[in-house]
Coordinates of C-alpha atoms and ligand atoms in Angstrom, one line a residue:
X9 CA 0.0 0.0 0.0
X10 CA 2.9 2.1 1.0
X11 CA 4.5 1.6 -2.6
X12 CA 1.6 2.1 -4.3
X13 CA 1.1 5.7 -2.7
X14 CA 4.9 6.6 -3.4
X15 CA 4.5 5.6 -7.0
X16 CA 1.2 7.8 -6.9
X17 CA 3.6 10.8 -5.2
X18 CA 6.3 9.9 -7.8
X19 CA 3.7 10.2 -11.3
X20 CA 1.9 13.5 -9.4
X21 CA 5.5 15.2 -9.0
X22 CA 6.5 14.2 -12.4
X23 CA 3.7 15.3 -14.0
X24 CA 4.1 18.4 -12.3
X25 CA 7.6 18.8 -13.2
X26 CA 6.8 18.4 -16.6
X27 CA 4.3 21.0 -16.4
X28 CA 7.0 23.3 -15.2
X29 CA 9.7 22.8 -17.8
X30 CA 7.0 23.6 -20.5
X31 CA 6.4 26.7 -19.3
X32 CA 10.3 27.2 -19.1
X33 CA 10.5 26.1 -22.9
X34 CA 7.4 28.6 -24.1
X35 CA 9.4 30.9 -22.3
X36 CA 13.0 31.1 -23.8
X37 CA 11.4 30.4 -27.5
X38 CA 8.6 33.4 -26.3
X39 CA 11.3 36.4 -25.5
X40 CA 12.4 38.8 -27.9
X41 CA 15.2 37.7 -29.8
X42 CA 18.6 40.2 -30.1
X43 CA 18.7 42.7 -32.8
X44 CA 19.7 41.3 -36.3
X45 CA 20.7 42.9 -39.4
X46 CA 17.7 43.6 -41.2
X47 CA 15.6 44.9 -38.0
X48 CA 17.3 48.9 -38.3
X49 CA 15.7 48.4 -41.7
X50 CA 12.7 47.1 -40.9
X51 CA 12.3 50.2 -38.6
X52 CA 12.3 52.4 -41.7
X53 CA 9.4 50.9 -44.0
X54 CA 7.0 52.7 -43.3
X55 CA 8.7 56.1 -44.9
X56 CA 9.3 54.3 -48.0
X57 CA 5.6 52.1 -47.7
X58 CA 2.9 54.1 -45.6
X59 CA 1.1 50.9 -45.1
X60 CA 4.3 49.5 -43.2
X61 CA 2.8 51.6 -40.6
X62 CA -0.6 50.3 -40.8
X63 CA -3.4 49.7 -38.2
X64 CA -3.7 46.0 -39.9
X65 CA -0.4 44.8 -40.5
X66 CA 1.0 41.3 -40.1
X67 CA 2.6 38.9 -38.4
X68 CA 0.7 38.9 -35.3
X69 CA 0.9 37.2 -32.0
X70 CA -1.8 34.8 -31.6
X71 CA -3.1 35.1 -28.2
X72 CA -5.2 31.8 -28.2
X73 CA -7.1 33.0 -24.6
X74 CA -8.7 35.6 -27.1
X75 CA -9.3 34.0 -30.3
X76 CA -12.9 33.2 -31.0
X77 CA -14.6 30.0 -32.1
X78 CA -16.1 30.1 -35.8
X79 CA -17.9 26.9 -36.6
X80 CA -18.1 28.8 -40.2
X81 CA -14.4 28.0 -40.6
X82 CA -14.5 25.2 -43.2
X83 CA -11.3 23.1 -43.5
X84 CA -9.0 24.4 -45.8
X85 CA -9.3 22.9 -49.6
X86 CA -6.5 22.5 -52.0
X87 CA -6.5 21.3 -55.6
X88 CA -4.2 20.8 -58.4
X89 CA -1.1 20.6 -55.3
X90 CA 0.2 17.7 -56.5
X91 CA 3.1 17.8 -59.2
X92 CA 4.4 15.6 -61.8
X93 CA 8.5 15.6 -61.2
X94 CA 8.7 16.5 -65.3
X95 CA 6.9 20.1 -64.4
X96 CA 9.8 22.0 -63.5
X97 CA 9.7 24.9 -60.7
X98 CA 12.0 27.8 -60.2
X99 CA 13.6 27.8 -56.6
X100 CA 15.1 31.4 -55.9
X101 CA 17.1 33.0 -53.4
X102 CA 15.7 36.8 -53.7
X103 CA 18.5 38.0 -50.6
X104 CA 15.1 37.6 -48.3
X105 CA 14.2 34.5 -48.3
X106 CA 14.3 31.1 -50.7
X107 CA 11.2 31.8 -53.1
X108 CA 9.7 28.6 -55.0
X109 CA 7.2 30.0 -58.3
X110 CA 3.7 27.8 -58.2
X111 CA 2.5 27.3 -61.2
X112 CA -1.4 28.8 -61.6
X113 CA -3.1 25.1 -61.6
X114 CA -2.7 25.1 -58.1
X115 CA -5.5 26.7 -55.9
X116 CA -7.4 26.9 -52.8
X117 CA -11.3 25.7 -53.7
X118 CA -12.5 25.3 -49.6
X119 CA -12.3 27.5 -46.4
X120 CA -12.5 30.8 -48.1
X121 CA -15.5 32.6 -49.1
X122 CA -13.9 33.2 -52.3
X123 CA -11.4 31.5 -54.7
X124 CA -7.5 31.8 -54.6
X125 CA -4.8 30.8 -56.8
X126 CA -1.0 30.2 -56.1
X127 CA 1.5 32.1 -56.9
X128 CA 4.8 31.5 -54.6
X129 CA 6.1 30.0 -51.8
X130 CA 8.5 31.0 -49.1
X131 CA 10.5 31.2 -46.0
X132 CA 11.3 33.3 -43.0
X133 CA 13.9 31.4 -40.2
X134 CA 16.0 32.1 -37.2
X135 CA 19.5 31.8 -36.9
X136 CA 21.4 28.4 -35.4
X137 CA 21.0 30.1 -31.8
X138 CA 16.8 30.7 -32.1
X139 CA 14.2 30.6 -34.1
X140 CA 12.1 32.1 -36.6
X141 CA 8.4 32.5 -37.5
X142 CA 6.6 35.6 -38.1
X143 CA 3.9 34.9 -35.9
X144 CA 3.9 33.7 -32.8
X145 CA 1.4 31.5 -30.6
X146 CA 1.1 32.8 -27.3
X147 CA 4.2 34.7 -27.5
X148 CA 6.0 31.4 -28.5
X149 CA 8.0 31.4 -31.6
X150 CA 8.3 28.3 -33.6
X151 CA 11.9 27.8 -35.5
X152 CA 10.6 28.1 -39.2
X153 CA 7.4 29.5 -40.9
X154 CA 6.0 28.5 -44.5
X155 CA 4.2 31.4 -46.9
X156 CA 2.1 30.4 -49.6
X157 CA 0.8 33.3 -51.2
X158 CA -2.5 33.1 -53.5
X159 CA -4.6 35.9 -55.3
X160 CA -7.9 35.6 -55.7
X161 CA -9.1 34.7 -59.1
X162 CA -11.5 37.6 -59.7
X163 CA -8.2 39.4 -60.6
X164 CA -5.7 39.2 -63.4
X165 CA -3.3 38.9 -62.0
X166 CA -0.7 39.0 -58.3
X167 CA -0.1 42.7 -58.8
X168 CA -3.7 43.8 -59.7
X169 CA -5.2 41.9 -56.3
X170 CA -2.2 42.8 -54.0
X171 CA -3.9 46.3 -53.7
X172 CA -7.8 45.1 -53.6
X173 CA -8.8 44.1 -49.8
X174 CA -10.2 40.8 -50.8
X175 CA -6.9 40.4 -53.3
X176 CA -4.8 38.1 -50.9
X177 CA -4.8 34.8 -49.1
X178 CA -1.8 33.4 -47.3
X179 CA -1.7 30.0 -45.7
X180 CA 1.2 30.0 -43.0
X181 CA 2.0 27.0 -41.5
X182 CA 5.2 26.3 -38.3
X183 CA 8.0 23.7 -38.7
X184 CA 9.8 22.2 -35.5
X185 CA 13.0 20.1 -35.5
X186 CA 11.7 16.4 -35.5
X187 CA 13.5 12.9 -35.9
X188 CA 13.0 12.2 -39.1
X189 CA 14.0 14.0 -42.5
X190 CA 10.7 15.4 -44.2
X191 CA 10.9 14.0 -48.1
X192 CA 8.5 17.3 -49.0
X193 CA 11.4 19.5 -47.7
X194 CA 13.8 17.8 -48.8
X195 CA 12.3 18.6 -52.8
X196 CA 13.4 22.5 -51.6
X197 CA 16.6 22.2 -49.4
X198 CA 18.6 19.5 -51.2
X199 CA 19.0 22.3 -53.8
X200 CA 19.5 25.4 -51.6
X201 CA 23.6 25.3 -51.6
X202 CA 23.1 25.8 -55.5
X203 CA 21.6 29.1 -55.2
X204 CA 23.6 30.4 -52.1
X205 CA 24.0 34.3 -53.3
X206 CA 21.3 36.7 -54.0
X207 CA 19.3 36.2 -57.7
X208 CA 20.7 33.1 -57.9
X209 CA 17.7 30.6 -59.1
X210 CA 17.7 26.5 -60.0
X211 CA 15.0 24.4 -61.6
X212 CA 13.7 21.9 -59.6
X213 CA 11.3 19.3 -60.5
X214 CA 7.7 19.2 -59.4
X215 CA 6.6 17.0 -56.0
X216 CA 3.2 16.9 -54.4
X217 CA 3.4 21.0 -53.1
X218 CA 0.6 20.5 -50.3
X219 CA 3.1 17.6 -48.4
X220 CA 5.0 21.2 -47.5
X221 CA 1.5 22.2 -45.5
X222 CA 0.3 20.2 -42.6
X223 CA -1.5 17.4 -43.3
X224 CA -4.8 19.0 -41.0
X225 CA -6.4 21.9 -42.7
X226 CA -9.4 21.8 -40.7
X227 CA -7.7 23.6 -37.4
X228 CA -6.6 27.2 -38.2
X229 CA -6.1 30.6 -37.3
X230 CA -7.8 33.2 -39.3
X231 CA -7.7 37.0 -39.4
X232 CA -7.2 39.8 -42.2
X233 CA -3.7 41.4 -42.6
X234 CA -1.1 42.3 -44.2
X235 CA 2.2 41.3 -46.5
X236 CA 5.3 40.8 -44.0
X237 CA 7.6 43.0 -46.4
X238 CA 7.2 46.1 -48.2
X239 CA 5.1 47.5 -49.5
X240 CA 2.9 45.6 -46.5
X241 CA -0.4 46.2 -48.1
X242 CA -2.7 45.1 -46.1
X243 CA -4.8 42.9 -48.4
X244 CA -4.3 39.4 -47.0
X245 CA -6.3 37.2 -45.5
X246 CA -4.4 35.1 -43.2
X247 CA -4.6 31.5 -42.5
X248 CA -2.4 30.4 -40.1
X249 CA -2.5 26.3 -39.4
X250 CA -2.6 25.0 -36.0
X251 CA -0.7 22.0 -36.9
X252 CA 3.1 22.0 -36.8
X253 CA 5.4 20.2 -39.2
X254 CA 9.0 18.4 -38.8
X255 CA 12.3 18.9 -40.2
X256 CA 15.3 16.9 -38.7
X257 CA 18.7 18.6 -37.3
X258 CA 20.5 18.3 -40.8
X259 CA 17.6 19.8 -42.5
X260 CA 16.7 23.0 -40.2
X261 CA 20.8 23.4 -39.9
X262 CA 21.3 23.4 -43.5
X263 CA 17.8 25.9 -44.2
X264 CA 19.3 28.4 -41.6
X265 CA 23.4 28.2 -42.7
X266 CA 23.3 28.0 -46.4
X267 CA 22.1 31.2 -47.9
X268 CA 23.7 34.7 -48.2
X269 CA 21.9 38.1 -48.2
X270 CA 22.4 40.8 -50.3
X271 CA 25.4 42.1 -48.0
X272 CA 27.0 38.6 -48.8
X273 CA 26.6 37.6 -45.2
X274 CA 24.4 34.6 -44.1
X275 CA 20.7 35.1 -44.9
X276 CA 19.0 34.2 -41.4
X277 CA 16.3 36.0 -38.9
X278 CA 14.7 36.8 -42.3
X279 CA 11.4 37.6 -39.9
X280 CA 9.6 40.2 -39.1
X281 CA 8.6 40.9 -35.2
X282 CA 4.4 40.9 -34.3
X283 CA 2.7 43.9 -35.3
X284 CA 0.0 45.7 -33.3
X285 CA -3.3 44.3 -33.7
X286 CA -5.4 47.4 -33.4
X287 CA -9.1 45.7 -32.5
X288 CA -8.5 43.3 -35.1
X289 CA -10.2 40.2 -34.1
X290 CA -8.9 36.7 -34.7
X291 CA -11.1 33.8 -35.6
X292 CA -10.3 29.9 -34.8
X293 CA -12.0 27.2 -36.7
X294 CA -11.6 25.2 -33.4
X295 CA -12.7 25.4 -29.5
X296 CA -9.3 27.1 -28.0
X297 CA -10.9 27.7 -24.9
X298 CA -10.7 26.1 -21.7
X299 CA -7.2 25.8 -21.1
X300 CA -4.0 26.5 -23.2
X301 CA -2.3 23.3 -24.6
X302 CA 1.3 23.4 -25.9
X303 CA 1.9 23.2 -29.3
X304 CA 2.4 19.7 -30.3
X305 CA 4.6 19.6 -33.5
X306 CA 3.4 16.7 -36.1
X307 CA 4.3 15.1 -38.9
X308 CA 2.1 14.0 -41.4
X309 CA 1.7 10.0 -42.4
X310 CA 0.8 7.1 -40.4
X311 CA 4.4 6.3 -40.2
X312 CA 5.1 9.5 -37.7
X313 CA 2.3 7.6 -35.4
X314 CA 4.5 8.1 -32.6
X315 CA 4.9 11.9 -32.7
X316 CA 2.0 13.0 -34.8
X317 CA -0.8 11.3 -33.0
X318 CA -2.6 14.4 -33.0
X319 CA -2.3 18.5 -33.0
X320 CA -3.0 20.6 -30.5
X321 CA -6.0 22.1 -28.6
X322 CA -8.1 18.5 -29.7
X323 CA -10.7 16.8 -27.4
X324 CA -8.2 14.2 -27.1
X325 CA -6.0 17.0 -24.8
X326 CA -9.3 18.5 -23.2
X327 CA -9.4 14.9 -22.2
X328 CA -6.5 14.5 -21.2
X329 CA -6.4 17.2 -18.8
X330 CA -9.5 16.3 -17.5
X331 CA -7.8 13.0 -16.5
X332 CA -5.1 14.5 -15.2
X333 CA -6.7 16.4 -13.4
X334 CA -9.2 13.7 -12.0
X335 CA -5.6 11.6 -11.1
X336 CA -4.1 15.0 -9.7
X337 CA -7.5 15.0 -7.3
X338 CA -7.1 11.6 -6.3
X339 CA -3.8 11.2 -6.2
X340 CA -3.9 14.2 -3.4
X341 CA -7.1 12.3 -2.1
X342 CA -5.0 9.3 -1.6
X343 CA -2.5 11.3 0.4
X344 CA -5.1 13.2 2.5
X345 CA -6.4 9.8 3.5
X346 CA -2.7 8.3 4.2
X347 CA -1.8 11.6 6.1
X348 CA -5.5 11.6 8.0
X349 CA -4.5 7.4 9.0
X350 CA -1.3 8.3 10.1
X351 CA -2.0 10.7 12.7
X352 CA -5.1 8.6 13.9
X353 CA -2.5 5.9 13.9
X354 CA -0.3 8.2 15.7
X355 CA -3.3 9.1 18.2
X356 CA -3.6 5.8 18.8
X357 CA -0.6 4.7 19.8
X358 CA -0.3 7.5 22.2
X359 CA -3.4 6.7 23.9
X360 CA -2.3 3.3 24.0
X361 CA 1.7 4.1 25.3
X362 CA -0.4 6.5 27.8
X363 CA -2.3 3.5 28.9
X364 CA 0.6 1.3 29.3
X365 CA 2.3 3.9 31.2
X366 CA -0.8 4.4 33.4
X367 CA -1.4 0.7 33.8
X368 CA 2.3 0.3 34.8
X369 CA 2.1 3.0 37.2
X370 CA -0.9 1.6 39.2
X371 CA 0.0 -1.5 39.0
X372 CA 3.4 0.3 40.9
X373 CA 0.5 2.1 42.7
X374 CA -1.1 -1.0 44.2
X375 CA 2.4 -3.0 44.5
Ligands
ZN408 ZN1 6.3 35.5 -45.8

C-alpha cells in the first residue's frame, strides 16, 4: 500500500515537473530575440511604404485566450497541389528568403469565401541560436514559418489583387525540428547550396506541393492582414495552421546556414517581429478555450504515429487534462487519506503508550 502511494507521489510530482519545464520552454522560445541585421531596416518601412505603418499589418501574435470559435471556418481545400517531377519549378534566393514560383493550376477551392490561386512560396527562419516564425502562438515562436501566397481569381493577375482588400490569401504553417528528414522538404533544401547568393535561381522538378502544408487543414487561425515586407499592403487574408510540421537537425541546420543576403553575409532571422493588432479580431476554426495546450509539432503519415498522433488544442487533450486532473485530485485524495491514518494511527498509539504507562504506574500504585 505504502508503494503504491509513493509511485502515486512519484507520477503527481513528475507530471508536475513536466508542467514546469513547459512553461520554461514557451518561455525562452517566447522572449524577444537580439537585434539582427535587417531589423534597423525594418524600422524604416513605413517612410518608403505608408502601409508598413498600418493599423492592420501582419505577423501577429496569436493570443489563443482571445481568439474566437467560428464553426463557419470550413477546412481548408486545395486542388491541383500535386506535381508531376517533369513540371519544373523555379527555386530562388531573392537575398530575403528562398522563393519557390507555383504554377497557376494550383488553388485553394475550400475554407475561403472566395477562390485563390498560387503564386509562390516561401520562408522566413531564425539563426542556429533561435528561431524564426513571423507569428507567434502565445508569444512562443516556432523555428521556421511557411508562406504560400495566392490571389484571388476575380483578378488578373498578383499585382492587380495585392492592392484590392479581398486580393490576398496566405496560408502560414510552423516547422519544428523532428526525428526524421521530411521528403517534401527535402524537394526545396537538397537544392538550396546551388543558389547560395542573392538572384541566384535553380529548376527543380515538381513533388506533391501540399506535403510542404500540414497534413490538417481543418484547425486554423484566421484574421485579415497584411504582406510581411514592403510594400505591407494590407490585403491578406491570413490563415495560419494549428498544426506543426517536422524537419530533422541536418535539414533546419542546412535551411538556416546555407544562404547569403544581399550584404553577402548569411541570410538568417529573415522575420519580421508581431505587429499591433489594433481591435483586429482573430477567428479559430476550433474550441481554443478552456485551457492552453502546448503546441504539439506533427508530422504528417501514419508512419510519424509516434509523434503526430494528434495536433494541439483536440478533445483528445481537453481529455486528457480532465484525467489529469481527476488523477491529480485523487492522487492528493489518496495522500489526505494516508496523512488523516497516520496521525489517527499516531493518536492511537499515544493513547495506547499512555495506557501502558498508566497501567504500569498503578499496578506500581497497588504493588
Ligand atoms: Zn512571408
Amino acid at each position: 500500500m505504502s508503494r503504491a502511494a509513493l509511485r502515486l507521489s512519484l507520477l503527481l510530482l513528475a507530471a508536475l515537473g513536466h508542467a514546469s519545464a513547459g512553461t520554461e520552454h514557451d518561455q525562452e522560445h517566447g522572449g524577444e530575440d537580439p537585434p539582427h541585421s535587417q531589423e534597423k531596416d525594418r524600422d524604416q518601412w513605413g517612410v518608403d511604404y505608408p502601409d508598413c505603418a498600418g493599423t492592420a499589418q501582419s505577423p501577429i501574435n496569436i493570443d489563443t485566450t482571445k481568439t474566437i470559435f467560428s464553426p463557419q471556418l470550413r477546412p481548408i481545400q486545395l486542388s491541383g497541389y500535386s506535381l508531376p517531377a517533369n513540371e519544373k519549378l523555379k527555386l530562388r534566393n531573392n537575398g530575403h528568403t528562398v522563393l519557390l514560383e507555383l504554377p497557376e493550376s494550383l488553388a485553394i477551392t475550400g475554407g475561403y469565401a472566395q477562390q485563390y490561386r498560387a503564386m509562390q512560396l516561401h520562408l522566413h527562419w531564425g539563426s542556429p541560436s533561435g528561431p524564426g516564425s513571423e507569428h507567434t502562438v502565445n508569444g512562443r515562436r516556432f523555428a521556421v514559418e511557411i508562406h504560400v501566397v495566392h490571389y484571388n481569381t476575380k483578378y488578373d493577375s498578383f499585382k492587380e489583387a495585392m492592392v484590392h482588400s479581398d486580393g490576398l490569401a496566405v496560408l502560414g504553417a510552423f516547422l519544428e525540428v523532428g526525428p526524421r528528414e521530411n521528403p517534401y522538404y527535402q524537394e526545396i533544401i537538397q537544392h538550396l547550396y546551388k543558389i547560395q547568393r542573392e538572384g541566384e535561381a535553380v529548376l527543380v522538378p515538381g513533388f506533391n506541393i501540399a506535403g510542404l502544408l500540414p497534413a490538417n487543414l481543418k484547425f486554423y487561425f484566421h484574421y485579415n492582414g497584411s504582406l510581411t515586407t514592403p510594400p505591407c499592403y494590407q490585403t491578406v487574408k491570413w490563415t495560419v495552421f494549428n498544426q506543426t510540421m517536422l524537419l530533422s537537425r541536418d535539414q533546419m541546420s542546412t535551411l538556416v546556414k546555407t544562404l547569403k543576403n544581399d550584404d553577402n553575409k548569411p541570410l538568417q532571422n529573415n522575420y519580421r517581429l508581431a505587429q499591433d493588432l489594433h481591435g483586429r479580431r482573430v477567428l479559430a476554426s476550433f474550441q481554443t478555450t478552456f485551457f492552453l495546450a502546448k503546441h504539439v509539432p506533427s508530422g504528417r503519415d501514419g508512419s510519424d504515429a509516434e509523434d503526430n498522433s494528434s495536433s494541439s488544442f483536440h478533445a483528445g487533450d481537453v481529455l486528457a487534462v480532465l484525467f489529469g486532473l481527476l488523477f491529480a485530485i485523487t492522487a492528493l485524495s489518496f495522500l489526505v487519506y494516508i496523512y488523516k491514518h497516520r496521525s489517527r494511527n499516531a493518536r492511537l498509539d499515544l493513547l495506547t503508550k499512555s495506557k501502558v504507562i498508566y497501567t504500569a504506574a498503578t499496578a506500581e500504585n497497588t504493588a
